[in-house]
C-alpha atoms as a printed R data frame, in Angstrom:
    type eleno elety resid chain resno       x       y       z
1   ATOM     1    CA   MET     A     1 149.301 201.909 -72.185
2   ATOM     2    CA   GLY     A     2 152.607 203.146 -73.569
3   ATOM     3    CA   LYS     A     3 156.009 201.494 -73.539
4   ATOM     4    CA   ALA     A     4 156.559 198.442 -71.350
5   ATOM     5    CA   ILE     A     5 158.878 195.475 -70.979
6   ATOM     6    CA   TYR     A     6 157.195 192.141 -70.262
7   ATOM     7    CA   GLY     A     7 158.743 188.850 -69.325
8   ATOM     8    CA   LEU     A     8 158.993 185.593 -67.427
9   ATOM     9    CA   SER     A     9 161.410 185.796 -64.500
10  ATOM    10    CA   ILE     A    10 160.752 182.447 -62.781
11  ATOM    11    CA   PRO     A    11 159.611 179.483 -64.878
12  ATOM    12    CA   PHE     A    12 157.878 176.799 -62.791
13  ATOM    13    CA   GLU     A    13 158.004 174.007 -65.348
14  ATOM    14    CA   ASN     A    14 160.605 171.211 -65.167
15  ATOM    15    CA   TYR     A    15 164.002 171.997 -63.610
16  ATOM    16    CA   PRO     A    16 165.075 175.179 -65.429
17  ATOM    17    CA   CYS     A    17 168.200 175.878 -63.390
18  ATOM    18    CA   TRP     A    18 171.211 173.583 -63.416
19  ATOM    19    CA   ASN     A    19 174.864 173.601 -62.462
20  ATOM    20    CA   TYR     A    20 177.686 171.210 -63.244
21  ATOM    21    CA   ASP     A    21 180.538 170.567 -60.825
22  ATOM    22    CA   GLU     A    22 183.482 169.322 -62.932
23  ATOM    23    CA   ASP     A    23 185.540 168.223 -59.936
24  ATOM    24    CA   GLY     A    24 182.787 166.049 -58.553
25  ATOM    25    CA   GLY     A    25 181.172 165.177 -61.891
26  ATOM    26    CA   THR     A    26 177.822 166.189 -60.432
27  ATOM    27    CA   TYR     A    27 174.834 167.823 -62.099
28  ATOM    28    CA   THR     A    28 172.494 169.716 -59.765
29  ATOM    29    CA   PHE     A    29 169.071 170.678 -61.125
30  ATOM    30    CA   GLU     A    30 166.871 173.154 -59.252
31  ATOM    31    CA   ARG     A    31 163.343 174.428 -59.472
32  ATOM    32    CA   ILE     A    32 161.382 176.840 -57.329
33  ATOM    33    CA   ASN     A    33 158.170 175.729 -55.695
34  ATOM    34    CA   PRO     A    34 155.474 178.163 -56.916
35  ATOM    35    CA   LYS     A    35 153.815 178.219 -53.499
36  ATOM    36    CA   GLY     A    36 157.059 179.056 -51.713
37  ATOM    37    CA   ILE     A    37 157.858 182.495 -53.180
38  ATOM    38    CA   MET     A    38 157.863 185.191 -50.517
39  ATOM    39    CA   THR     A    39 158.780 188.882 -50.486
40  ATOM    40    CA   ASP     A    40 159.282 191.578 -47.896
41  ATOM    41    CA   GLY     A    41 156.728 193.672 -49.799
42  ATOM    42    CA   LEU     A    42 159.256 195.152 -52.247
43  ATOM    43    CA   VAL     A    43 160.859 193.718 -55.395
44  ATOM    44    CA   GLY     A    44 163.210 195.784 -57.531
45  ATOM    45    CA   MET     A    45 164.257 195.428 -61.164
46  ATOM    46    CA   LEU     A    46 167.861 196.017 -62.183
47  ATOM    47    CA   GLU     A    47 169.997 195.618 -65.257
48  ATOM    48    CA   GLY     A    48 172.530 192.823 -64.869
49  ATOM    49    CA   HIS     A    49 172.179 192.609 -61.048
50  ATOM    50    CA   SER     A    50 173.811 196.063 -60.818
51  ATOM    51    CA   PHE     A    51 172.340 198.277 -58.096
52  ATOM    52    CA   ASP     A    52 173.522 201.394 -59.920
53  ATOM    53    CA   LYS     A    53 171.200 200.469 -62.837
54  ATOM    54    CA   GLN     A    54 167.773 200.513 -61.183
55  ATOM    55    CA   LEU     A    55 164.929 200.115 -63.654
56  ATOM    56    CA   GLY     A    56 161.831 199.940 -61.474
57  ATOM    57    CA   ARG     A    57 160.258 198.874 -58.194
58  ATOM    58    CA   THR     A    58 157.007 197.324 -57.095
59  ATOM    59    CA   ASP     A    59 156.415 200.094 -54.548
60  ATOM    60    CA   ASP     A    60 156.516 202.987 -57.041
61  ATOM    61    CA   GLY     A    61 154.157 201.566 -59.674
62  ATOM    62    CA   THR     A    62 156.814 200.899 -62.326
63  ATOM    63    CA   LEU     A    63 157.028 197.115 -61.771
64  ATOM    64    CA   ASP     A    64 154.035 194.773 -61.598
65  ATOM    65    CA   LEU     A    65 154.221 191.025 -60.965
66  ATOM    66    CA   TYR     A    66 151.854 188.318 -62.222
67  ATOM    67    CA   VAL     A    67 151.830 184.646 -61.300
68  ATOM    68    CA   ASN     A    68 150.146 181.617 -62.829
69  ATOM    69    CA   GLU     A    69 150.884 177.896 -63.156
70  ATOM    70    CA   ARG     A    70 153.671 178.588 -65.712
71  ATOM    71    CA   GLY     A    71 155.682 181.080 -63.715
72  ATOM    72    CA   LEU     A    72 156.220 184.538 -62.275
73  ATOM    73    CA   PHE     A    73 155.788 187.188 -64.972
74  ATOM    74    CA   PHE     A    74 156.429 190.927 -64.845
75  ATOM    75    CA   ARG     A    75 155.627 194.217 -66.563
76  ATOM    76    CA   LEU     A    76 158.067 197.107 -66.260
77  ATOM    77    CA   ILE     A    77 156.976 200.631 -67.192
78  ATOM    78    CA   PRO     A    78 160.199 202.493 -68.120
79  ATOM    79    CA   ALA     A    79 160.256 205.700 -66.066
80  ATOM    80    CA   ASN     A    80 163.957 206.597 -66.003
81  ATOM    81    CA   GLN     A    81 166.812 206.783 -68.508
82  ATOM    82    CA   ALA     A    82 168.259 203.373 -67.593
83  ATOM    83    CA   ALA     A    83 164.846 201.712 -68.060
84  ATOM    84    CA   LEU     A    84 164.274 203.500 -71.397
85  ATOM    85    CA   SER     A    85 167.706 202.351 -72.590
86  ATOM    86    CA   CYS     A    86 166.838 198.743 -71.632
87  ATOM    87    CA   TYR     A    87 163.473 199.074 -73.389
88  ATOM    88    CA   LYS     A    88 165.257 199.967 -76.641
89  ATOM    89    CA   ARG     A    89 167.666 197.024 -76.300
90  ATOM    90    CA   VAL     A    90 164.837 194.576 -75.529
91  ATOM    91    CA   LYS     A    91 162.889 195.912 -78.528
92  ATOM    92    CA   ARG     A    92 165.804 195.217 -80.899
93  ATOM    93    CA   ASN     A    93 166.440 191.815 -79.231
94  ATOM    94    CA   ALA     A    94 169.822 192.814 -77.800
95  ATOM    95    CA   LEU     A    95 168.581 192.072 -74.266
96  ATOM    96    CA   ARG     A    96 166.560 188.855 -74.072
97  ATOM    97    CA   HIS     A    97 166.489 187.175 -70.649
98  ATOM    98    CA   CYS     A    98 165.977 187.605 -66.919
99  ATOM    99    CA   SER     A    99 167.492 186.487 -63.681
100 ATOM   100    CA   ILE     A   100 166.399 186.739 -60.074
101 ATOM   101    CA   ALA     A   101 168.041 187.307 -56.726
102 ATOM   102    CA   TYR     A   102 166.644 185.690 -53.611
103 ATOM   103    CA   HIS     A   103 167.464 184.235 -50.231
104 ATOM   104    CA   ILE     A   104 166.827 180.511 -49.804
105 ATOM   105    CA   GLN     A   105 164.679 179.800 -46.774
106 ATOM   106    CA   LYS     A   106 164.243 176.042 -47.334
107 ATOM   107    CA   LYS     A   107 165.360 173.515 -49.954
108 ATOM   108    CA   ASP     A   108 164.850 169.784 -50.314
109 ATOM   109    CA   ARG     A   109 166.552 167.218 -52.488
110 ATOM   110    CA   VAL     A   110 163.896 165.369 -54.418
111 ATOM   111    CA   ARG     A   111 163.773 162.609 -56.971
112 ATOM   112    CA   ILE     A   112 160.644 162.256 -59.031
113 ATOM   113    CA   PRO     A   113 159.747 159.744 -61.777
114 ATOM   114    CA   VAL     A   114 159.469 162.297 -64.618
115 ATOM   115    CA   ASP     A   115 163.199 162.974 -64.252
116 ATOM   116    CA   GLU     A   116 164.236 159.377 -64.955
117 ATOM   117    CA   GLU     A   117 164.714 160.028 -68.693
118 ATOM   118    CA   LYS     A   118 166.919 163.050 -68.023
119 ATOM   119    CA   ILE     A   119 168.920 160.992 -65.523
120 ATOM   120    CA   LYS     A   120 169.475 158.208 -68.075
121 ATOM   121    CA   GLN     A   121 170.609 160.720 -70.734
122 ATOM   122    CA   LEU     A   122 173.157 162.259 -68.363
123 ATOM   123    CA   GLN     A   123 174.395 158.917 -67.102
124 ATOM   124    CA   ALA     A   124 174.902 157.799 -70.727
125 ATOM   125    CA   LEU     A   125 177.400 160.680 -70.966
126 ATOM   126    CA   GLY     A   126 179.292 159.244 -68.000
127 ATOM   127    CA   ASP     A   127 177.894 161.449 -65.264
128 ATOM   128    CA   ASP     A   128 176.651 159.319 -62.391
129 ATOM   129    CA   LYS     A   129 175.963 161.975 -59.769
130 ATOM   130    CA   ILE     A   130 172.712 163.819 -60.374
131 ATOM   131    CA   ILE     A   131 170.890 165.872 -57.759
132 ATOM   132    CA   PHE     A   132 167.419 167.387 -58.097
133 ATOM   133    CA   GLN     A   133 166.554 170.127 -55.635
134 ATOM   134    CA   GLU     A   134 163.344 171.959 -55.024
135 ATOM   135    CA   LEU     A   135 163.638 175.370 -53.431
136 ATOM   136    CA   ARG     A   136 160.633 175.123 -51.121
137 ATOM   137    CA   LYS     A   137 160.801 178.679 -49.778
138 ATOM   138    CA   ILE     A   138 162.613 181.697 -51.198
139 ATOM   139    CA   GLN     A   139 162.478 185.399 -50.427
140 ATOM   140    CA   LEU     A   140 162.537 187.207 -53.772
141 ATOM   141    CA   TYR     A   141 164.020 190.693 -53.734
142 ATOM   142    CA   GLU     A   142 165.228 191.381 -57.284
143 ATOM   143    CA   ILE     A   143 164.580 190.671 -60.955
144 ATOM   144    CA   SER     A   144 167.287 191.585 -63.479
145 ATOM   145    CA   LEU     A   145 167.333 191.948 -67.246
146 ATOM   146    CA   LEU     A   146 170.399 190.328 -68.821
147 ATOM   147    CA   ASN     A   147 171.545 187.875 -71.484
148 ATOM   148    CA   ASN     A   148 173.104 185.092 -69.412
149 ATOM   149    CA   PRO     A   149 170.333 183.741 -67.179
150 ATOM   150    CA   GLY     A   150 170.834 181.138 -64.493
151 ATOM   151    CA   GLN     A   151 167.490 179.588 -65.415
152 ATOM   152    CA   ASP     A   152 166.433 178.285 -68.810
153 ATOM   153    CA   GLY     A   153 163.087 179.521 -70.063
154 ATOM   154    CA   THR     A   154 163.261 183.142 -68.942
155 ATOM   155    CA   PHE     A   155 162.613 185.900 -71.465
156 ATOM   156    CA   CYS     A   156 161.770 189.575 -71.874
157 ATOM   157    CA   THR     A   157 159.988 191.344 -74.717
158 ATOM   158    CA   THR     A   158 158.306 194.634 -75.574
159 ATOM   159    CA   ASP     A   159 155.485 192.816 -77.399
160 ATOM   160    CA   LYS     A   160 152.471 192.607 -75.076
161 ATOM   161    CA   HIS     A   161 150.929 190.069 -77.481
162 ATOM   162    CA   ASP     A   162 153.918 187.684 -77.529
163 ATOM   163    CA   TYR     A   163 152.556 184.111 -77.561
164 ATOM   164    CA   ARG     A   164 154.576 183.274 -74.417
165 ATOM   165    CA   LEU     A   165 152.485 185.799 -72.475
166 ATOM   166    CA   GLN     A   166 149.127 184.224 -73.320
167 ATOM   167    CA   GLY     A   167 146.734 184.021 -70.402
168 ATOM   168    CA   ILE     A   168 148.277 186.878 -68.394
169 ATOM   169    CA   ASP     A   169 145.709 189.410 -67.184
170 ATOM   170    CA   TRP     A   170 147.818 192.576 -67.267
171 ATOM   171    CA   GLU     A   171 145.051 194.492 -65.477
172 ATOM   172    CA   ARG     A   172 145.323 192.273 -62.365
173 ATOM   173    CA   PRO     A   173 148.848 192.298 -60.922
174 ATOM   174    CA   ILE     A   174 149.448 190.497 -57.643
175 ATOM   175    CA   GLN     A   175 149.532 192.630 -54.546
176 ATOM   176    CA   LEU     A   176 152.828 192.292 -52.718
177 ATOM   177    CA   THR     A   177 152.783 192.076 -48.972
178 ATOM   178    CA   LYS     A   178 155.215 190.573 -46.548
179 ATOM   179    CA   GLY     A   179 154.933 186.836 -46.849
180 ATOM   180    CA   LYS     A   180 153.930 184.478 -49.633
181 ATOM   181    CA   ILE     A   181 152.950 185.534 -53.136
182 ATOM   182    CA   LYS     A   182 149.437 184.268 -53.772
183 ATOM   183    CA   GLN     A   183 148.531 182.627 -57.090
């Protein structure tokens, strides 16, 4: 296979996405439930969430998705000028991360024991309000390449053999249909 961009668009481990509300002094940590990712059968890839910079789509064979216990991975085959330009920037490490766009169908506030250490660290800094949320159901419609991700742990690379991609069977992408993405 020729040129491709690979990456992790949704990490499932820990709580990779967080926000801080200065007015309320509240940290909100979010993670996406791996079993709750749904699509309408089409996911597009853009640069920087800009619809005038379309890089690929799952329905035209330029974007494949892969899921395992670590996250939702992708492979983009650059087939237009915008995608080729992004490929060059990813190759020279000038474009390094991903973001997603989705509609939230269901979310729950959760508190689990493994987060107690993180809670204590934040409270030691004087922040008493800490919320953990699990997005139980989302409808994914876009993945974007950019440098300021909303979730920690995302990445993109042109190296198919990058250690972070270990265990991905690039010959077996998931088949997108309306409804849940199957692991």
